[in-house]
Amino acid sequence: MGNSYTQHYNELLESLEKKSLRRKLKVSESASAPLMTIDGRSMLTFCSNDYLGLANHPQIADAIATGAQRYGSGSGASHMISGHNQAHDELEKALAQTQSSFIPNIKALFFGTGYMANMAAITALSSISDGSNAMGSMSIFSEELNHASLIDGIRLASKQNHAKIHIYPHQNMDALRKMLAEDSNPFKLIVTDGVFSMDGDIAHVNQLLELAEEFNTLLMIDDAHGFGVLGDGGLGILNMFGVSASDTRASRIIYMGTLGKAAGLSGAFVAGDAGLIEWVMQKGRAYIYTTASPPLIAQGLLKSLELMRDPHHRLNLEKNIAHWHTHLKLKKWHLMPSQTAIQPIVIGSNADALKVAQHLDQRNIWVPAIRPPTVPEGTARLRVTLSATHTADQIDQLIQALHEIEDAF
Ligand SMILES: Cc1ncc(COP(=O)(O)O)c(C=O)c1O
């Protein structure tokens, strides 16, 4: 049965399988939490980005139910047509408010996902001409370990708007400075993850801002893993680095935060100077040509923003990270130097990383093995994520299992 195409793709799938690169879906039968029912089994999980434990919060569920009663289930159209609801509008104002102490003249734009937000913002900002005259193209300076959604946005910007791409080595500010100095283009954009999603380390925001000022660039920071977690009240990476709206350099920042991780729901926002954000709205095809996410999500997110301010979630998370660092003693494998909720353990080969994840799975512990192309070849790893809702006892179970598996490996 089948044809030459089905045969071709089946062969490709077999090749993935042989390289230990074929991903398998697990079916969860319960809400996101440290203990979940997965494919019928009760499992202890260390894999979600629900850092504050809000993904199953009853008050958010209630707010969503109120949103559904008030506005129905779907938005009906894209934002630019009839899909922009007052709940979206209220949410955008509240999101802008979270960053208003750090960025002057701020406006925020809400998106259905972070992937779309990054695609829209980068393609729009690299669109530097209104078509009436030739302006050349944008030079984009992209961090080596940027998230796939930033990379895809940059690739599309190159295709659509002829943006020139420079990739600078991870956290290497000297290399970035050299690249910036060698490029005489007057239109430049630096793009970076705030917290690196597969490594857990944090971008050097102050140095990036200095370089942005010195070389007259825009600076886009994807704070997917920092919003809700870093800074006072979880306000994010700009607050953590003491960026202030009264500092004129801050008008160069385009801040991106996601709402499906610490905020516990879904969506994302891009915030920055009102003119820049208005341009993203006018030119971001991933904003314009898609149905607005249901207003009930915006209603739920307004409640998330309120709950995120409660410091006890972050205190629990910090306590859990400290507990993990104190008790985990690896001999062969390498715990990456991260102070955030993302605590990767580098194993090395794809097959070994998969084997360790399978040993954990046999003990009903779920930690995902992350392999290329998500991470560089030879650095396959376990991506352990900690949450405010893990107990010390649950973390000890993982640590003991890792010690035993490593000893026998
Ligand atoms: C750094 C980073 N940016 C963007 C995204 C995309 O966000 P979303 O899941 O909302 O599409 C993710 C995670 O998925 C991420 O880790």
Tab-separated table of C-alpha atoms and ligand atoms in Angstrom:
chain	number	residue	atom	x	y	z
A	1	MET	CA	0.000	0.000	0.000
A	2	GLY	CA	1.055	3.625	-0.337
A	3	ASN	CA	3.061	5.338	-3.042
A	4	SER	CA	6.577	6.642	-3.598
A	5	TYR	CA	5.893	9.620	-1.279
A	6	THR	CA	4.655	7.574	1.659
A	7	GLN	CA	7.625	5.247	1.177
A	8	HIS	CA	10.017	8.226	1.100
A	9	TYR	CA	8.714	9.766	4.321
A	10	ASN	CA	8.623	6.417	6.061
A	11	GLU	CA	12.301	5.958	5.211
A	12	LEU	CA	13.039	9.415	6.627
A	13	LEU	CA	11.221	8.500	9.824
A	14	GLU	CA	13.244	5.291	10.099
A	15	SER	CA	16.432	7.291	9.700
A	16	LEU	CA	15.327	9.598	12.572
A	17	GLU	CA	14.601	6.534	14.661
A	18	LYS	CA	18.085	5.112	14.030
A	19	LYS	CA	19.722	8.369	15.148
A	20	SER	CA	17.589	8.463	18.335
A	21	LEU	CA	16.005	11.649	17.017
A	22	ARG	CA	12.404	10.540	16.550
A	23	ARG	CA	10.200	12.234	19.118
A	24	LYS	CA	7.298	10.395	20.709
A	25	LEU	CA	4.203	12.025	22.113
A	26	LYS	CA	3.048	11.159	25.583
A	27	VAL	CA	-0.633	11.637	26.373
A	28	SER	CA	-1.384	13.410	29.628
A	29	GLU	CA	-4.731	12.627	31.225
A	30	SER	CA	-4.494	15.246	33.958
A	31	ALA	CA	-3.742	18.923	34.470
A	32	SER	CA	-0.185	20.278	34.399
A	33	ALA	CA	1.310	19.581	37.868
A	34	PRO	CA	4.312	17.810	39.432
A	35	LEU	CA	2.233	14.600	39.640
A	36	MET	CA	0.415	13.743	36.431
A	37	THR	CA	-1.297	10.755	34.847
A	38	ILE	CA	0.564	10.032	31.621
A	39	ASP	CA	-0.546	7.249	29.300
A	40	GLY	CA	-2.404	5.738	32.256
A	41	ARG	CA	0.578	5.920	34.665
A	42	SER	CA	1.060	8.228	37.629
A	43	MET	CA	4.318	10.110	36.992
A	44	LEU	CA	6.453	12.660	38.764
A	45	THR	CA	7.232	15.322	36.163
A	46	PHE	CA	10.067	17.812	35.756
A	47	CYS	CA	9.338	19.073	32.284
A	48	SER	CA	6.760	21.826	32.185
A	49	ASN	CA	7.403	25.568	32.005
A	50	ASP	CA	4.571	26.140	34.479
A	51	TYR	CA	7.144	27.643	36.840
A	52	LEU	CA	4.702	29.149	39.331
A	53	GLY	CA	2.152	26.323	39.260
A	54	LEU	CA	-0.609	28.520	37.831
A	55	ALA	CA	-1.608	26.289	34.898
A	56	ASN	CA	-4.264	24.590	36.995
A	57	HIS	CA	-5.273	27.489	39.233
A	58	PRO	CA	-9.023	27.505	40.016
A	59	GLN	CA	-9.282	31.303	39.939
A	60	ILE	CA	-7.933	31.385	36.387
A	61	ALA	CA	-10.405	28.668	35.369
A	62	ASP	CA	-13.209	30.769	36.928
A	63	ALA	CA	-12.058	33.883	35.062
A	64	ILE	CA	-12.053	31.905	31.801
A	65	ALA	CA	-15.585	30.677	32.515
A	66	THR	CA	-16.692	34.283	33.117
A	67	GLY	CA	-14.984	35.280	29.855
A	68	ALA	CA	-16.844	32.518	27.993
A	69	GLN	CA	-20.181	33.631	29.430
A	70	ARG	CA	-19.473	37.251	28.560
A	71	TYR	CA	-17.858	36.936	25.139
A	72	GLY	CA	-18.588	33.410	23.887
A	73	SER	CA	-16.010	30.857	22.876
A	74	GLY	CA	-14.320	32.242	19.779
A	75	SER	CA	-13.101	35.666	18.712
A	76	GLY	CA	-14.626	35.212	15.254
A	77	ALA	CA	-11.967	37.035	13.238
A	78	SER	CA	-8.478	38.493	13.240
A	79	HIS	CA	-7.701	41.478	15.477
A	80	MET	CA	-7.710	43.829	12.492
A	81	ILE	CA	-11.215	42.740	11.447
A	82	SER	CA	-13.746	42.171	14.251
A	83	GLY	CA	-11.764	39.901	16.604
A	84	HIS	CA	-10.263	42.561	18.890
A	85	ASN	CA	-12.325	42.387	22.057
A	86	GLN	CA	-12.326	44.676	25.095
A	87	ALA	CA	-10.762	41.826	27.107
A	88	HIS	CA	-7.791	41.889	24.666
A	89	ASP	CA	-7.618	45.649	24.986
A	90	GLU	CA	-7.675	45.571	28.782
A	91	LEU	CA	-5.024	42.832	28.778
A	92	GLU	CA	-2.717	44.810	26.485
A	93	LYS	CA	-2.932	47.792	28.814
A	94	ALA	CA	-2.193	45.586	31.838
A	95	LEU	CA	0.745	43.948	30.041
A	96	ALA	CA	2.164	47.340	29.050
A	97	GLN	CA	1.829	48.399	32.676
A	98	THR	CA	4.090	45.507	33.792
A	99	GLN	CA	7.001	46.952	31.763
A	100	SER	CA	6.181	50.665	31.950
A	101	SER	CA	8.830	51.377	34.604
A	102	PHE	CA	11.494	49.982	32.278
A	103	ILE	CA	10.529	51.204	28.803
A	104	PRO	CA	9.367	54.771	28.062
A	105	ASN	CA	6.253	55.629	26.004
A	106	ILE	CA	5.215	51.984	26.139
A	107	LYS	CA	2.581	50.044	24.208
A	108	ALA	CA	1.993	46.268	24.230
A	109	LEU	CA	0.554	43.965	21.603
A	110	PHE	CA	-0.978	40.590	22.524
A	111	PHE	CA	-0.490	37.468	20.381
A	112	GLY	CA	-1.949	33.951	20.442
A	113	THR	CA	1.521	32.398	20.900
A	114	GLY	CA	5.136	33.409	21.478
A	115	TYR	CA	6.132	31.818	18.204
A	116	MET	CA	3.802	34.187	16.361
A	117	ALA	CA	4.922	37.178	18.420
A	118	ASN	CA	8.548	36.589	17.457
A	119	MET	CA	7.745	36.005	13.799
A	120	ALA	CA	5.624	39.167	13.637
A	121	ALA	CA	7.980	41.449	15.557
A	122	ILE	CA	11.166	40.496	13.720
A	123	THR	CA	9.672	40.533	10.237
A	124	ALA	CA	7.906	43.848	10.887
A	125	LEU	CA	10.938	45.567	12.412
A	126	SER	CA	13.117	44.407	9.538
A	127	SER	CA	10.633	45.914	7.121
A	128	ILE	CA	12.270	49.354	7.076
A	129	SER	CA	10.717	50.911	4.025
A	130	ASP	CA	7.170	52.065	3.273
A	131	GLY	CA	7.806	51.198	-0.360
A	132	SER	CA	8.172	54.820	-1.494
A	133	ASN	CA	11.972	54.773	-1.516
A	134	ALA	CA	14.824	52.289	-1.312
A	135	MET	CA	16.100	52.132	2.261
A	136	GLY	CA	18.342	49.083	2.038
A	137	SER	CA	17.786	46.340	4.578
A	138	MET	CA	18.216	45.632	8.287
A	139	SER	CA	21.288	43.889	9.729
A	140	ILE	CA	20.203	41.417	12.409
A	141	PHE	CA	22.635	40.216	15.099
A	142	SER	CA	21.314	36.963	16.495
A	143	GLU	CA	22.567	35.084	19.587
A	144	GLU	CA	23.834	31.635	18.710
A	145	LEU	CA	21.487	29.871	21.153
A	146	ASN	CA	18.330	31.797	20.345
A	147	HIS	CA	15.019	29.973	20.457
A	148	ALA	CA	13.724	28.442	17.224
A	149	SER	CA	10.915	31.005	16.991
A	150	LEU	CA	13.459	33.854	16.926
A	151	ILE	CA	15.578	31.990	14.394
A	152	ASP	CA	12.569	31.377	12.154
A	153	GLY	CA	11.532	35.038	12.409
A	154	ILE	CA	15.049	36.081	11.418
A	155	ARG	CA	15.154	33.628	8.511
A	156	LEU	CA	11.834	34.955	7.251
A	157	ALA	CA	13.108	38.534	7.646
A	158	SER	CA	16.069	37.582	5.486
A	159	LYS	CA	13.823	36.063	2.824
A	160	GLN	CA	11.119	38.733	2.836
A	161	ASN	CA	13.055	41.867	3.659
A	162	HIS	CA	16.597	40.886	2.637
A	163	ALA	CA	17.805	41.294	6.222
A	164	LYS	CA	21.469	40.429	6.629
A	165	ILE	CA	22.034	37.846	9.374
A	166	HIS	CA	25.027	37.806	11.748
A	167	ILE	CA	25.150	35.080	14.386
A	168	TYR	CA	27.257	35.872	17.436
A	169	PRO	CA	28.690	33.229	19.796
A	170	HIS	CA	26.802	32.494	22.996
A	171	GLN	CA	27.094	35.338	25.529
A	172	ASN	CA	30.215	36.655	23.756
A	173	MET	CA	29.906	40.422	23.979
A	174	ASP	CA	33.365	41.042	22.470
A	175	ALA	CA	32.455	39.078	19.356
A	176	LEU	CA	29.153	40.951	19.110
A	177	ARG	CA	30.932	44.306	19.473
A	178	LYS	CA	33.326	43.360	16.667
A	179	MET	CA	30.486	42.343	14.375
A	180	LEU	CA	28.572	45.548	15.127
A	181	ALA	CA	31.678	47.652	14.481
A	182	GLU	CA	32.306	45.977	11.146
A	183	ASP	CA	28.790	46.541	9.822
A	184	SER	CA	28.168	50.102	8.615
A	185	ASN	CA	24.430	49.553	8.042
A	186	PRO	CA	22.498	52.339	9.866
A	187	PHE	CA	19.627	49.866	10.590
A	188	LYS	CA	20.602	47.215	13.109
A	189	LEU	CA	18.692	44.872	15.412
A	190	ILE	CA	20.180	42.662	18.146
A	191	VAL	CA	17.984	39.672	19.020
A	192	THR	CA	18.467	37.515	22.107
A	193	ASP	CA	16.741	35.132	24.484
A	194	GLY	CA	16.590	36.601	28.002
A	195	VAL	CA	16.875	33.231	29.755
A	196	PHE	CA	18.309	30.670	27.327
A	197	SER	CA	15.637	28.032	27.063
A	198	MET	CA	17.858	24.948	26.840
A	199	ASP	CA	20.737	26.180	29.039
A	200	GLY	CA	19.033	28.265	31.713
A	201	ASP	CA	21.641	31.055	31.793
A	202	ILE	CA	20.715	34.736	31.528
A	203	ALA	CA	21.649	37.263	28.808
A	204	HIS	CA	23.967	40.166	29.759
A	205	VAL	CA	21.270	42.802	29.445
A	206	ASN	CA	23.304	45.793	30.609
A	207	GLN	CA	26.172	45.079	28.230
A	208	LEU	CA	23.725	44.491	25.386
A	209	LEU	CA	22.061	47.812	26.126
A	210	GLU	CA	25.420	49.590	26.131
A	211	LEU	CA	26.295	48.061	22.772
A	212	ALA	CA	22.860	48.949	21.429
A	213	GLU	CA	23.451	52.573	22.409
A	214	GLU	CA	27.022	52.703	21.125
A	215	PHE	CA	26.150	51.220	17.745
A	216	ASN	CA	22.650	52.705	17.470
A	217	THR	CA	20.720	49.439	17.290
A	218	LEU	CA	17.371	48.128	18.418
A	219	LEU	CA	17.516	45.375	21.048
A	220	MET	CA	14.886	42.631	21.152
A	221	ILE	CA	14.802	40.469	24.292
A	222	ASP	CA	12.672	37.318	24.427
A	223	ASP	CA	11.863	36.931	28.125
A	224	ALA	CA	9.731	33.793	27.685
A	225	HIS	CA	11.389	32.151	30.706
A	226	GLY	CA	11.907	35.303	32.772
A	227	PHE	CA	8.501	36.979	32.771
A	228	GLY	CA	6.800	36.000	36.036
A	229	VAL	CA	10.022	34.525	37.417
A	230	LEU	CA	12.851	37.084	37.414
A	231	GLY	CA	12.948	40.499	39.075
A	232	ASP	CA	10.803	42.001	41.822
A	233	GLY	CA	7.260	40.711	41.638
A	234	GLY	CA	8.280	38.561	38.648
A	235	LEU	CA	8.271	41.637	36.432
A	236	GLY	CA	11.027	40.076	34.356
A	237	ILE	CA	14.542	40.514	33.132
A	238	LEU	CA	14.455	44.311	32.619
A	239	ASN	CA	13.567	44.798	36.262
A	240	MET	CA	16.237	42.293	37.308
A	241	PHE	CA	18.920	44.342	35.526
A	242	GLY	CA	17.649	47.671	36.845
A	243	VAL	CA	16.678	49.026	33.410
A	244	SER	CA	14.756	52.269	33.852
A	245	ALA	CA	12.298	54.066	31.585
A	246	SER	CA	14.056	57.311	32.510
A	247	ASP	CA	17.214	56.040	30.777
A	248	THR	CA	16.887	57.082	27.108
A	249	ARG	CA	18.629	53.862	26.015
A	250	ALA	CA	15.581	51.901	27.166
A	251	SER	CA	13.532	53.171	24.197
A	252	ARG	CA	15.670	50.833	22.052
A	253	ILE	CA	14.221	47.732	23.762
A	254	ILE	CA	11.558	45.501	22.278
A	255	TYR	CA	10.475	43.206	25.094
A	256	MET	CA	8.739	39.912	24.408
A	257	GLY	CA	7.081	37.911	27.176
A	258	THR	CA	5.139	34.677	26.892
A	259	LEU	CA	2.003	33.805	28.815
A	260	GLY	CA	1.967	30.017	28.479
A	261	LYS	CA	4.835	29.477	30.903
A	262	ALA	CA	4.916	31.267	34.301
A	263	ALA	CA	1.545	32.906	33.558
A	264	GLY	CA	0.078	29.415	33.265
A	265	LEU	CA	-2.193	29.953	30.256
A	266	SER	CA	-1.207	30.802	26.668
A	267	GLY	CA	-0.259	33.702	24.442
A	268	ALA	CA	2.502	36.276	24.402
A	269	PHE	CA	3.116	39.996	24.131
A	270	VAL	CA	5.555	42.364	22.542
A	271	ALA	CA	6.111	45.678	24.324
A	272	GLY	CA	8.162	48.715	23.430
A	273	ASP	CA	7.978	52.308	22.269
A	274	ALA	CA	4.430	52.958	21.025
A	275	GLY	CA	5.570	53.792	17.486
A	276	LEU	CA	7.632	50.619	17.132
A	277	ILE	CA	4.804	48.459	18.415
A	278	GLU	CA	2.263	50.183	16.166
A	279	TRP	CA	4.559	49.310	13.235
A	280	VAL	CA	4.614	45.649	14.359
A	281	MET	CA	0.813	45.774	14.375
A	282	GLN	CA	0.667	47.304	10.913
A	283	LYS	CA	3.295	45.068	9.315
A	284	GLY	CA	3.416	41.851	11.349
A	285	ARG	CA	1.772	39.322	9.074
A	286	ALA	CA	1.694	36.765	11.920
A	287	TYR	CA	-0.451	39.314	13.785
A	288	ILE	CA	-2.647	40.413	10.907
A	289	TYR	CA	-3.430	37.168	9.113
A	290	THR	CA	-4.605	34.963	11.932
A	291	THR	CA	-7.744	34.677	14.039
A	292	ALA	CA	-7.462	36.497	17.373
A	293	SER	CA	-7.195	34.139	20.325
A	294	PRO	CA	-10.509	33.759	22.211
A	295	PRO	CA	-11.304	36.705	24.505
A	296	LEU	CA	-11.849	34.206	27.328
A	297	ILE	CA	-8.069	33.596	27.265
A	298	ALA	CA	-7.445	37.322	27.708
A	299	GLN	CA	-9.942	37.295	30.586
A	300	GLY	CA	-8.048	34.400	32.193
A	301	LEU	CA	-4.723	36.163	31.654
A	302	LEU	CA	-5.914	39.250	33.504
A	303	LYS	CA	-6.399	36.966	36.513
A	304	SER	CA	-2.970	35.335	35.912
A	305	LEU	CA	-1.265	38.733	36.018
A	306	GLU	CA	-2.925	39.391	39.364
A	307	LEU	CA	-1.910	35.992	40.796
A	308	MET	CA	1.649	36.267	39.484
A	309	ARG	CA	2.245	39.228	41.789
A	310	ASP	CA	1.907	36.974	44.870
A	311	PRO	CA	5.539	36.543	46.037
A	312	HIS	CA	5.050	33.152	47.660
A	313	HIS	CA	5.150	31.321	44.279
A	314	ARG	CA	8.579	32.760	43.487
A	315	LEU	CA	9.857	32.140	47.029
A	316	ASN	CA	8.909	28.454	46.710
A	317	LEU	CA	10.607	28.245	43.331
A	318	GLU	CA	13.802	29.831	44.687
A	319	LYS	CA	13.729	27.428	47.647
A	320	ASN	CA	13.395	24.468	45.241
A	321	ILE	CA	16.285	25.635	43.043
A	322	ALA	CA	18.496	26.028	46.138
A	323	HIS	CA	17.478	22.578	47.404
A	324	TRP	CA	18.367	21.003	44.028
A	325	HIS	CA	21.773	22.691	43.972
A	326	THR	CA	22.577	21.650	47.527
A	327	HIS	CA	21.693	17.973	47.125
A	328	LEU	CA	22.514	17.002	43.529
A	329	LYS	CA	26.066	15.593	43.300
A	330	LEU	CA	26.864	14.425	39.775
A	331	LYS	CA	30.095	12.601	38.969
A	332	LYS	CA	30.110	12.045	35.186
A	333	TRP	CA	27.347	14.225	33.858
A	334	HIS	CA	27.467	17.997	33.857
A	335	LEU	CA	24.867	20.248	35.493
A	336	MET	CA	24.842	23.514	33.561
A	337	PRO	CA	25.532	26.676	35.597
A	338	SER	CA	21.999	28.009	35.846
A	339	GLN	CA	20.277	29.933	38.633
A	340	THR	CA	16.885	29.759	36.937
A	341	ALA	CA	14.134	27.130	36.960
A	342	ILE	CA	15.742	25.518	33.889
A	343	GLN	CA	18.395	23.073	35.177
A	344	PRO	CA	19.844	21.106	32.269
A	345	ILE	CA	22.134	18.108	32.746
A	346	VAL	CA	24.359	17.517	29.727
A	347	ILE	CA	24.757	13.795	28.981
A	348	GLY	CA	26.441	13.939	25.550
A	349	SER	CA	25.242	11.544	22.857
A	350	ASN	CA	21.624	11.354	21.748
A	351	ALA	CA	21.433	7.648	22.556
A	352	ASP	CA	22.806	8.105	26.095
A	353	ALA	CA	20.497	11.049	26.871
A	354	LEU	CA	17.563	8.979	25.675
A	355	LYS	CA	18.706	5.999	27.743
A	356	VAL	CA	18.891	8.071	30.942
A	357	ALA	CA	15.425	9.508	30.263
A	358	GLN	CA	14.166	5.943	29.751
A	359	HIS	CA	15.696	4.787	33.054
A	360	LEU	CA	13.920	7.664	34.794
A	361	ASP	CA	10.728	6.759	32.976
A	362	GLN	CA	10.970	3.208	34.345
A	363	ARG	CA	10.919	4.803	37.799
A	364	ASN	CA	7.850	6.842	36.815
A	365	ILE	CA	9.811	10.094	36.605
A	366	TRP	CA	9.465	12.205	33.494
A	367	VAL	CA	12.359	14.416	32.391
A	368	PRO	CA	12.619	15.090	28.648
A	369	ALA	CA	15.791	14.268	26.696
A	370	ILE	CA	16.567	17.252	24.467
A	371	ARG	CA	18.526	16.431	21.332
A	372	PRO	CA	19.699	18.199	18.169
A	373	PRO	CA	18.562	20.250	16.354
A	374	THR	CA	17.138	21.853	19.521
A	375	VAL	CA	20.642	21.764	21.089
A	376	PRO	CA	24.090	21.464	19.437
A	377	GLU	CA	25.357	18.034	18.358
A	378	GLY	CA	27.080	16.125	21.192
A	379	THR	CA	25.299	18.086	23.962
A	380	ALA	CA	22.095	16.077	24.272
A	381	ARG	CA	20.720	16.705	27.707
A	382	LEU	CA	18.044	16.180	30.270
A	383	ARG	CA	16.117	19.420	30.625
A	384	VAL	CA	14.998	19.433	34.244
A	385	THR	CA	12.566	22.213	35.046
A	386	LEU	CA	11.605	23.015	38.593
A	387	SER	CA	8.357	24.588	39.671
A	388	ALA	CA	7.096	26.394	42.753
A	389	THR	CA	4.749	23.459	43.352
A	390	HIS	CA	7.362	20.679	43.558
A	391	THR	CA	7.939	19.487	47.131
A	392	ALA	CA	11.442	18.915	48.551
A	393	ASP	CA	10.573	15.225	48.749
A	394	GLN	CA	9.743	15.086	45.022
A	395	ILE	CA	13.017	16.797	44.135
A	396	ASP	CA	14.871	14.305	46.369
A	397	GLN	CA	13.234	11.431	44.460
A	398	LEU	CA	14.651	12.770	41.200
A	399	ILE	CA	18.078	13.389	42.730
A	400	GLN	CA	18.278	9.884	44.197
A	401	ALA	CA	17.213	8.328	40.881
A	402	LEU	CA	19.845	10.362	38.993
A	403	HIS	CA	22.596	9.350	41.440
A	404	GLU	CA	21.682	5.670	41.116
A	405	ILE	CA	21.376	5.735	37.313
A	406	GLU	CA	24.671	7.615	36.958
A	407	ASP	CA	26.480	5.091	39.208
A	408	ALA	CA	25.210	2.198	37.093
A	409	PHE	CA	25.775	3.917	33.710
B	1	LIG	C1	12.589	31.496	24.444
B	1	LIG	C2	11.257	31.139	23.861
B	1	LIG	N1	10.678	32.004	23.015
B	1	LIG	C3	9.489	31.749	22.464
B	1	LIG	C4	8.803	30.592	22.755
B	1	LIG	C5	7.499	30.346	22.068
B	1	LIG	O1	6.440	30.655	22.912
B	1	LIG	P1	5.053	29.915	22.734
B	1	LIG	O2	5.194	28.565	23.346
B	1	LIG	O3	4.075	30.791	23.428
B	1	LIG	O4	4.794	29.836	21.255
B	1	LIG	C6	9.367	29.667	23.655
B	1	LIG	C7	8.723	28.414	24.074
B	1	LIG	O5	8.010	27.724	23.522
B	1	LIG	C8	10.631	29.945	24.207
B	1	LIG	O6	11.214	29.076	25.024
